[in-house]
Amino acid sequence: MSSIKDIQEEIVSEFEILGDDKESTVFYIMELGGSLGKFPENERKEENIIKGCQSKVWLIADDVDGKVHYQADSNTDITKGLISLLIRVLNNRSPEEILNAELNFINRIGMGSIIGSQRSNGLSAMIKQMKLYAFAFQTKQNA
Amino acid sequence: MSLNIDQIRGLFPVLHQEVHGKPLIYFDNAATTQKPQSVLDALSNYYGRDNSNIHRGAHALADRATQYYEETREAVREFVGAKEAAEIIFTKGTTESINLVAQTFGRKFIGKDDEIVISTMEHHSNIVPWQMLCEEKGAVLKIIPINEAGEIHFGEFEKLLSPKTKLVSIVHASNALGTINPVRKVIDAAHAVGARVLLDGAQSTAHLEINVQELDCDFLAFSAHKLYGPTGLGVLYGKREILEAMPPFLGGGEMIKEVTFEKTTYNEIPFKFEAGTPNIADVIAFKSALDFIKQYGKPAIKAHEDALLAHANETMKPIKGFIPVGTAEEKVSVLSFNINGMHPFDVGQMLDAKGIAVRTGHHCTQPLMKRFGIEGTVRASFAVYNTKSEIDKMAEGLAQIARFKNK
Ligand SMILES: Cc1ncc(COP(=O)(O)O)c(C=O)c1O
């Protein structure tokens, strides 16, 4: 499996192909949203909603053989696209890797100016929640 | 008279820019309109030449600033057709104007089991102040239902009225749907049971000719920033006898006649309600905004905006998945809609990428969105400087966006 760093490099080069054209970038992120796996209906509940996102985002995580397995969904396609990028980078890794991950691809592709400030805050909230899950699993594994 | 829109656009510096490499198309006018150069000049002239505190200093600058400030009050009086300038109070905006009425008129004249009537399509700023008052006083909030087109059920409204009704507070034109309410009839029916009427004019004052004496409304609240004027400034019109009977809102300088530690007597209206140093610069600049509107006249402005709305309805209709929200017979230039299968945020973000500024979400009207069973809408709202070719560009963009989910 490629490292967190390698996958980020991949994403950055994909976005570089799109260039400065904001329109195609936004369309691309929406398309990515379609690649997000199906979210279990019974988990679509209040306690799995991430606070701090303007659109609704549900996130759950499982510890599968010591690796963190994330599943997420949103009611907006652009947010789904953003989640799918995060999952692509962080899914099925050890809690340590996730907690130490430096997610520089977001700044490198200039996500802030692509999605605007409200969604950027939401994106930070998603990352925080993903790391929180990793932290919880790490604590359990070390107990 | 038909307007020279090119010439009008030339008066608005902000319109002439690119966003994301595309020419800006500004369709978020119901949130706030852009400001003509004359308003910008008035602001800069005030600070550059006349800045001083008003109604106080015995010097030339203070005299000048006071004179300009009061000239705006007179211009607002004329703008809404009030009997006298003393009935015009400057506030921070529609929100503060409504809160002022709730906290003064409401606290004094509305008590336990009294009723306040509002409609389903109110902005939160015409809901929450009344809920706060009802909670404090044990009064009851009654809601006028609406139909699928977004029009109030007048018959149901009449049924809500009784001698218990102390106030009807209703939006003149809806920010989320554009619906123009039949306020003339509302006011007459409310007065027939002895209730007072407050009109939320935030969305109507820029488009419709308003004469508070002919309408006979008791209060009118609106914001300068939706009228080509500065932000953070609004107006409360109230009938003299009611304003005089109301206790003051904020205590402090300017609003007093005489202060001793034993007792303070209050100043005359409007000063009784304008405690502290007001927003002098923006009040003075607001006159330039009113002059701008007067120069072209609201009938000509409305005719242009009506034509834009009709054109928008026509060009959007063929778009696959286009769902209009709010199809009232009488509307101001607001086009609220959804695209089948898409979240309004996504549509708004994609339009933004095309340089088109719209508003998305619940528009501070959550109960209204709930009534329609939707989370929000995309809203394009047009002003005097917008053009049919801008609308064509939006239609083109939307058709492309809609294909994303409506193949
Ligand atoms: C109908 C309506 N009422 C009240 C307001 C509040 O105005 P302001 O924010 O200027 O106080 C608005 C503004 O969005 C509005 O559209």
XYZ file of C-alpha atoms and ligand atoms in Angstrom:
566
model
C 0.000 0.000 0.000
C 1.322 3.462 -0.876
C 2.307 5.721 1.981
C 0.257 8.700 3.138
C 2.899 10.887 1.572
C 2.720 9.108 -1.813
C -1.045 9.324 -1.999
C -0.928 13.007 -1.239
C 1.582 13.452 -4.075
C -0.818 11.607 -6.374
C -3.720 13.870 -5.417
C -1.643 17.004 -5.858
C -0.637 15.979 -9.368
C -4.239 15.137 -10.279
C -5.311 18.610 -9.245
C -2.346 20.147 -11.075
C -3.717 18.730 -14.315
C -6.930 20.684 -13.721
C -4.846 23.852 -13.443
C -6.241 27.161 -12.258
C -9.706 26.621 -13.607
C -11.903 26.694 -10.550
C -14.916 25.397 -12.401
C -13.359 22.148 -13.528
C -11.840 21.699 -10.079
C -15.223 22.016 -8.355
C -16.807 19.648 -10.886
C -13.983 17.206 -10.306
C -14.501 17.266 -6.534
C -18.197 16.601 -7.099
C -17.391 13.667 -9.338
C -15.131 12.278 -6.611
C -18.103 12.414 -4.266
C -19.759 9.756 -6.400
C -16.901 7.341 -5.607
C -17.668 7.347 -1.900
C -18.782 3.937 -0.661
C -22.295 3.335 0.591
C -22.878 4.457 4.155
C -24.796 2.100 6.485
C -28.319 3.497 6.903
C -28.536 2.545 10.590
C -25.511 4.773 11.326
C -27.110 7.845 9.816
C -27.926 9.300 13.209
C -27.401 12.464 15.170
C -24.444 11.242 17.251
C -22.411 10.467 14.108
C -22.796 13.958 12.680
C -19.629 16.037 12.777
C -20.153 19.361 14.503
C -18.742 22.413 12.755
C -19.730 21.475 9.224
C -22.375 23.551 7.511
C -23.563 20.623 5.458
C -24.365 17.380 7.213
C -21.471 14.942 7.511
C -21.753 11.511 9.098
C -18.555 9.729 10.059
C -17.980 6.367 11.721
C -14.799 4.340 12.215
C -13.988 0.727 13.090
C -10.844 -0.894 14.330
C -10.180 -3.684 11.812
C -7.114 -5.688 12.829
C -5.414 -2.664 14.290
C -6.180 -0.418 11.291
C -8.745 2.309 11.256
C -11.562 1.811 8.770
C -13.607 4.938 8.053
C -17.042 5.285 6.502
C -18.632 8.643 5.849
C -21.394 10.395 3.991
C -22.790 13.863 3.437
C -25.916 15.487 2.088
C -23.888 17.575 -0.375
C -21.829 16.238 -3.249
C -18.898 18.605 -2.871
C -18.498 17.631 0.766
C -18.675 13.989 -0.257
C -15.854 14.662 -2.676
C -13.751 16.205 0.089
C -14.423 13.276 2.393
C -13.490 10.821 -0.315
C -10.090 12.524 -0.593
C -9.510 12.281 3.152
C -10.560 8.648 3.210
C -8.304 7.855 0.278
C -5.356 9.216 2.254
C -6.141 7.935 5.746
C -8.193 4.761 5.381
C -6.922 1.387 6.661
C -3.850 2.717 8.423
C -2.663 2.337 11.973
C -3.727 4.956 14.515
C -0.072 6.068 14.798
C 0.194 6.746 11.077
C -3.038 8.708 11.104
C -2.114 10.745 14.149
C 1.302 11.582 12.687
C -0.030 12.322 9.220
C 0.691 15.787 7.974
C -2.068 16.499 5.486
C -0.272 19.007 3.308
C -2.174 18.225 0.107
C -5.024 20.464 1.191
C -2.890 23.585 1.208
C -0.845 22.497 -1.758
C -3.849 22.259 -4.038
C -5.154 25.561 -2.672
C -8.322 23.949 -1.369
C -9.133 27.010 0.755
C -9.709 29.223 -2.236
C -11.478 26.469 -4.172
C -14.126 25.658 -1.593
C -14.297 28.912 0.379
C -13.948 29.569 4.080
C -17.099 27.876 5.398
C -16.337 24.543 3.791
C -12.663 24.868 4.762
C -13.721 25.064 8.394
C -15.875 22.008 7.820
C -12.910 20.191 6.283
C -10.791 20.951 9.357
C -13.580 19.619 11.566
C -13.638 16.385 9.534
C -9.880 15.889 9.875
C -10.078 16.560 13.582
C -12.819 13.975 14.003
C -10.890 11.391 11.964
C -7.830 11.917 14.163
C -9.972 11.696 17.281
C -11.149 8.242 16.237
C -7.531 7.220 15.631
C -6.588 8.526 19.042
C -9.406 6.588 20.707
C -8.341 3.339 18.993
C -4.713 3.938 19.896
C -5.627 4.394 23.529
C -7.647 1.180 23.452
C -4.878 -0.771 21.705
C -2.328 0.374 24.273
C -4.557 -0.361 27.223
C -39.293 55.625 -18.894
C -36.860 52.893 -19.688
C -33.533 53.003 -17.927
C -30.078 53.127 -19.420
C -28.671 50.137 -17.565
C -25.172 50.493 -19.010
C -24.984 53.989 -17.642
C -26.330 52.820 -14.257
C -23.791 49.983 -14.116
C -21.091 52.578 -14.636
C -22.028 54.106 -11.266
C -21.167 50.888 -9.359
C -17.409 50.305 -9.201
C -17.724 46.883 -7.525
C -19.532 45.383 -10.522
C -16.514 45.793 -12.756
C -14.285 42.974 -11.594
C -13.530 39.356 -12.257
C -13.925 36.515 -9.749
C -12.248 33.188 -10.411
C -11.240 34.612 -13.767
C -14.833 35.298 -14.854
C -16.707 38.597 -14.956
C -18.685 39.029 -11.746
C -22.441 38.506 -11.995
C -23.929 39.758 -8.750
C -27.300 38.140 -8.012
C -27.260 38.394 -4.218
C -29.086 41.685 -3.989
C -31.673 40.540 -1.470
C -28.798 39.963 0.951
C -27.310 43.367 0.242
C -27.172 45.620 -2.788
C -24.019 47.224 -4.138
C -23.341 50.918 -3.551
C -23.127 53.630 -6.202
C -20.079 55.909 -6.335
C -22.150 58.772 -4.893
C -22.602 56.835 -1.637
C -18.884 56.067 -1.472
C -18.100 59.737 -2.115
C -20.518 60.878 0.587
C -18.788 58.620 3.123
C -15.362 59.855 2.200
C -16.476 63.497 2.101
C -17.990 63.232 5.543
C -14.814 61.893 7.099
C -12.610 64.123 4.939
C -14.433 67.394 5.563
C -17.285 67.324 8.069
C -16.519 64.746 10.760
C -17.798 65.885 14.161
C -20.409 64.873 16.672
C -23.929 66.031 15.993
C -26.582 67.879 17.991
C -23.900 69.025 20.453
C -20.854 71.030 19.485
C -21.233 74.758 18.944
C -18.909 74.906 15.977
C -19.075 74.948 12.225
C -18.278 71.281 11.597
C -20.824 70.077 14.142
C -23.424 72.335 12.575
C -22.695 70.982 9.138
C -22.753 67.333 10.218
C -26.001 67.888 12.130
C -27.580 69.546 9.132
C -26.639 66.684 6.771
C -27.748 64.088 9.290
C -31.153 65.710 9.639
C -31.402 66.141 5.866
C -31.257 62.377 5.552
C -34.034 62.049 8.105
C -36.152 64.358 5.975
C -35.245 62.388 2.839
C -36.343 59.157 4.540
C -39.587 60.824 5.599
C -40.263 61.691 1.984
C -39.151 58.226 0.833
C -41.803 56.477 2.948
C -44.369 59.267 2.914
C -44.400 59.858 6.675
C -46.207 62.872 8.081
C -43.185 64.236 9.911
C -39.449 63.616 10.162
C -39.715 63.026 13.923
C -41.397 59.720 13.123
C -38.165 58.444 11.520
C -35.748 56.739 13.913
C -32.307 55.577 12.848
C -31.291 52.110 14.016
C -28.680 49.520 13.072
C -31.041 47.776 10.681
C -34.337 45.978 10.284
C -33.386 43.564 13.049
C -32.767 46.313 15.565
C -35.895 48.180 14.477
C -38.058 45.139 15.165
C -36.327 44.449 18.474
C -36.855 48.069 19.465
C -40.594 47.694 18.945
C -40.661 44.379 20.811
C -38.693 45.723 23.762
C -40.577 49.006 24.134
C -44.036 48.861 22.575
C -44.221 45.127 23.218
C -43.148 45.229 26.837
C -45.498 48.067 27.628
C -48.606 47.122 25.663
C -48.517 43.340 25.301
C -49.317 41.187 28.312
C -50.390 37.740 29.399
C -52.593 35.864 26.890
C -52.396 38.704 24.388
C -51.675 37.552 20.864
C -49.088 38.502 18.256
C -49.680 37.380 14.666
C -46.866 36.719 12.203
C -46.733 34.670 8.987
C -45.051 31.415 8.006
C -42.668 33.273 5.691
C -41.050 35.576 8.272
C -37.320 36.185 8.488
C -35.899 35.041 11.830
C -35.572 38.673 12.822
C -39.359 38.947 12.713
C -39.830 35.732 14.707
C -37.271 35.604 17.492
C -37.947 39.057 19.058
C -41.616 38.084 19.412
C -40.792 34.673 20.852
C -38.597 36.390 23.420
C -41.409 38.782 24.270
C -44.006 36.013 24.467
C -41.770 34.050 26.788
C -41.309 37.032 29.049
C -44.942 38.126 29.082
C -46.898 34.934 28.633
C -48.269 36.210 25.336
C -49.050 33.875 22.425
C -47.569 33.805 18.916
C -49.993 32.933 16.099
C -48.833 31.951 12.629
C -50.595 32.737 9.346
C -50.421 29.659 7.073
C -49.393 29.882 3.408
C -50.277 27.978 0.232
C -47.959 26.047 -2.098
C -47.269 29.143 -4.160
C -46.023 30.920 -1.046
C -48.983 33.254 -0.477
C -50.713 33.790 2.859
C -54.194 32.326 3.368
C -56.077 35.533 3.929
C -59.171 33.752 5.235
C -57.081 31.875 7.799
C -55.432 35.132 8.785
C -58.809 36.724 9.462
C -59.754 33.771 11.645
C -56.670 34.371 13.795
C -57.732 37.942 14.546
C -59.619 38.730 17.740
C -59.690 41.400 20.424
C -56.746 39.534 21.961
C -54.598 40.389 18.931
C -52.334 43.264 19.934
C -49.909 43.230 17.029
C -49.626 41.849 13.510
C -46.007 41.825 12.366
C -45.611 40.749 8.779
C -43.062 40.840 6.008
C -44.034 43.132 3.134
C -42.027 41.157 0.572
C -40.472 37.789 1.406
C -36.696 37.537 1.149
C -36.802 33.796 0.506
C -39.661 33.631 -2.009
C -40.191 37.157 -3.276
C -43.914 37.064 -2.433
C -45.462 40.504 -2.002
C -48.031 40.263 0.773
C -51.396 42.063 0.498
C -50.409 44.382 3.324
C -53.118 46.925 2.655
C -55.798 44.322 3.396
C -53.799 42.925 6.316
C -53.553 46.345 7.918
C -57.255 47.109 7.526
C -58.284 43.748 8.977
C -55.862 44.089 11.907
C -57.018 47.615 12.678
C -60.609 46.426 12.675
C -59.858 44.389 15.818
C -57.732 47.142 17.351
C -54.336 45.556 16.636
C -51.249 47.501 15.562
C -49.301 46.486 12.467
C -45.558 46.348 11.892
C -44.321 45.869 8.334
C -40.920 44.313 7.748
C -39.938 46.347 4.724
C -36.405 44.962 4.369
C -37.163 43.519 0.932
C -39.906 45.837 -0.267
C -38.479 49.320 0.171
C -36.005 48.985 -2.713
C -38.692 47.911 -5.157
C -42.171 49.090 -4.196
C -43.491 52.579 -3.742
C -44.429 52.936 -0.111
C -46.559 55.535 1.568
C -46.988 54.796 5.252
C -49.862 57.252 5.569
C -51.851 55.676 2.761
C -51.046 52.163 3.998
C -51.805 53.327 7.538
C -49.219 50.910 8.986
C -48.170 51.648 12.555
C -44.523 50.683 12.132
C -42.233 50.101 9.171
C -38.763 48.588 9.593
C -36.069 48.474 6.902
C -32.319 48.434 6.254
C -30.259 50.962 4.290
C -27.881 48.322 2.941
C -30.599 46.656 0.869
C -31.373 50.037 -0.673
C -27.988 50.818 -2.260
C -26.962 52.441 1.046
C -24.389 51.666 3.754
C -24.397 48.615 6.038
C -25.239 48.742 9.723
C -27.956 51.342 9.330
C -31.697 50.973 9.377
C -34.893 52.825 9.942
C -37.888 52.454 12.160
C -40.904 54.480 11.156
C -43.633 54.725 13.781
C -46.733 56.861 14.142
C -46.086 59.798 16.457
C -48.719 58.969 19.040
C -47.425 55.416 19.396
C -43.758 56.403 19.549
C -44.596 58.983 22.197
C -46.424 56.420 24.293
C -43.513 53.965 24.069
C -40.793 53.933 26.735
C -37.224 54.502 25.528
C -35.083 51.604 24.278
C -31.467 52.274 25.257
C -30.476 54.754 27.942
C -27.595 57.208 27.570
C -26.622 60.464 25.930
C -28.756 62.210 23.319
C -31.990 60.530 24.462
C -32.465 62.569 27.645
C -33.977 65.931 28.465
C -32.597 66.225 31.962
C -30.680 63.855 34.171
C -30.470 64.072 37.936
C -29.588 61.172 40.183
C -33.176 61.130 41.369
C -34.957 61.136 38.024
C -34.287 61.457 34.329
C -36.693 62.952 31.845
C -36.539 61.870 28.251
C -36.020 63.793 25.082
C -38.648 64.192 22.362
C -38.988 61.699 19.515
C -36.997 60.734 17.500
C -34.062 61.480 19.853
C -35.654 59.505 22.683
C -34.812 56.386 20.659
C -31.354 57.396 19.443
C -29.156 57.031 22.514
C -25.442 57.685 22.141
C -23.480 58.927 19.147
C -25.259 57.484 16.142
C -23.863 56.121 12.899
C -23.427 59.638 11.535
C -21.353 58.879 8.443
C -23.635 56.158 7.172
C -26.783 58.171 7.845
C -25.354 61.053 5.823
C -24.280 58.755 2.979
C -27.690 57.075 2.968
C -29.154 60.253 1.511
C -27.094 59.682 -1.643
C -28.594 56.198 -1.935
C -32.107 57.612 -1.616
C -31.253 60.265 -4.215
C -30.043 57.502 -6.525
C -33.381 55.693 -6.265
C -35.350 58.919 -6.617
C -33.452 59.923 -9.718
C -34.716 56.873 -11.630
C -37.939 56.357 -9.715
C -39.186 53.114 -8.232
C -41.748 52.464 -10.997
C -38.975 52.409 -13.615
C -36.712 50.333 -11.363
C -39.520 47.862 -10.643
C -40.429 47.605 -14.325
C -36.830 46.712 -15.172
C -36.630 44.164 -12.335
C -40.004 42.642 -13.275
C -38.729 42.177 -16.810
C -35.610 40.481 -15.433
C -37.687 38.145 -13.275
C -39.983 37.254 -16.174
C -36.952 36.594 -18.350
C -35.396 34.437 -15.626
C -38.582 32.398 -15.202
C -38.675 31.822 -18.916
C -35.028 30.892 -19.398
C -34.809 28.597 -16.358
C -38.050 26.722 -17.023
C -36.637 24.369 -19.701
C -33.709 23.334 -17.468
C -34.104 19.682 -16.565
C -34.540 19.306 -12.820
C -35.254 23.008 -12.189
C -37.744 23.366 -9.311
C -38.965 26.895 -8.565
C -39.786 27.648 -4.916
C -42.257 30.489 -4.449
C -44.523 31.113 -7.397
C -46.783 33.820 -5.993
C -48.780 35.994 -8.329
C -47.182 39.175 -6.943
C -43.426 39.067 -6.470
C -40.364 41.236 -6.138
C -37.353 40.182 -8.189
C -36.408 37.044 -6.261
C -35.934 33.695 -7.998
C -35.693 30.905 -5.438
C -35.194 27.348 -6.697
C -33.666 23.941 -6.303
C -32.078 21.572 -8.777
C -33.475 18.076 -8.493
C -31.114 15.763 -6.625
C -28.621 18.464 -5.730
C -27.933 20.300 -2.517
C -28.305 24.092 -2.819
C -24.755 24.572 -1.399
C -23.324 22.579 -4.279
C -25.308 24.506 -6.859
C -24.228 27.785 -5.262
C -20.585 26.745 -5.197
C -20.670 25.730 -8.837
C -22.308 28.991 -9.818
C -19.642 30.826 -7.812
C -16.994 29.024 -9.826
C -18.643 30.616 -12.872
C -18.427 34.066 -11.293
C -22.127 34.129 -10.379
C -22.931 35.213 -6.812
C -26.151 33.795 -5.378
C -27.316 32.965 -1.883
C -27.904 29.381 -0.799
C -29.428 27.875 2.321
C -32.458 28.662 4.450
C -32.233 32.451 4.079
C -32.954 32.926 7.802
C -36.427 31.483 7.226
C -36.156 27.974 8.656
C -39.879 27.586 9.497
C -40.677 28.493 5.890
C -38.234 25.898 4.543
C -39.832 23.361 6.869
C -43.261 24.282 5.474
C -42.004 23.387 1.995
C -40.211 20.301 3.299
C -36.830 21.437 1.983
C -33.519 22.259 3.578
C -32.960 25.389 1.597
C -32.934 26.940 -1.837
C -30.653 28.691 -4.253
C -31.722 32.313 -4.511
C -30.942 34.736 -7.296
C -32.215 38.239 -6.579
C -32.041 41.038 -9.090
C -31.381 44.756 -8.766
C -31.560 47.706 -11.102
C -28.042 47.127 -12.485
C -28.613 43.511 -13.543
C -29.163 42.547 -17.166
C -30.888 39.885 -19.242
C -27.567 38.738 -20.614
C -26.364 38.023 -17.065
C -29.488 35.913 -16.565
C -28.773 34.074 -19.824
C -25.304 33.239 -18.492
C -26.805 31.882 -15.300
C -29.291 29.761 -17.248
C -26.466 28.366 -19.360
C -24.438 27.571 -16.259
C -27.377 26.032 -14.449
C -28.257 23.833 -17.385
C -24.726 22.453 -17.269
C -24.824 22.002 -13.477
C -28.257 20.356 -13.579
C -27.022 17.777 -16.094
C -24.741 16.513 -13.355
C -27.705 14.831 -11.680
C -30.441 15.051 -14.317
C -29.038 13.208 -17.293
C -37.279 40.150 5.175
C -36.094 40.511 6.014
N -36.277 40.920 7.281
C -35.235 41.274 8.056
C -33.941 41.230 7.609
C -32.832 41.629 8.532
O -32.183 42.770 8.076
P -30.838 43.267 8.755
O -29.932 42.074 8.780
O -30.349 44.348 7.871
O -31.187 43.726 10.129
C -33.706 40.809 6.304
C -32.323 40.710 5.788
O -31.866 39.694 5.332
C -34.808 40.440 5.492
O -34.622 40.025 4.233
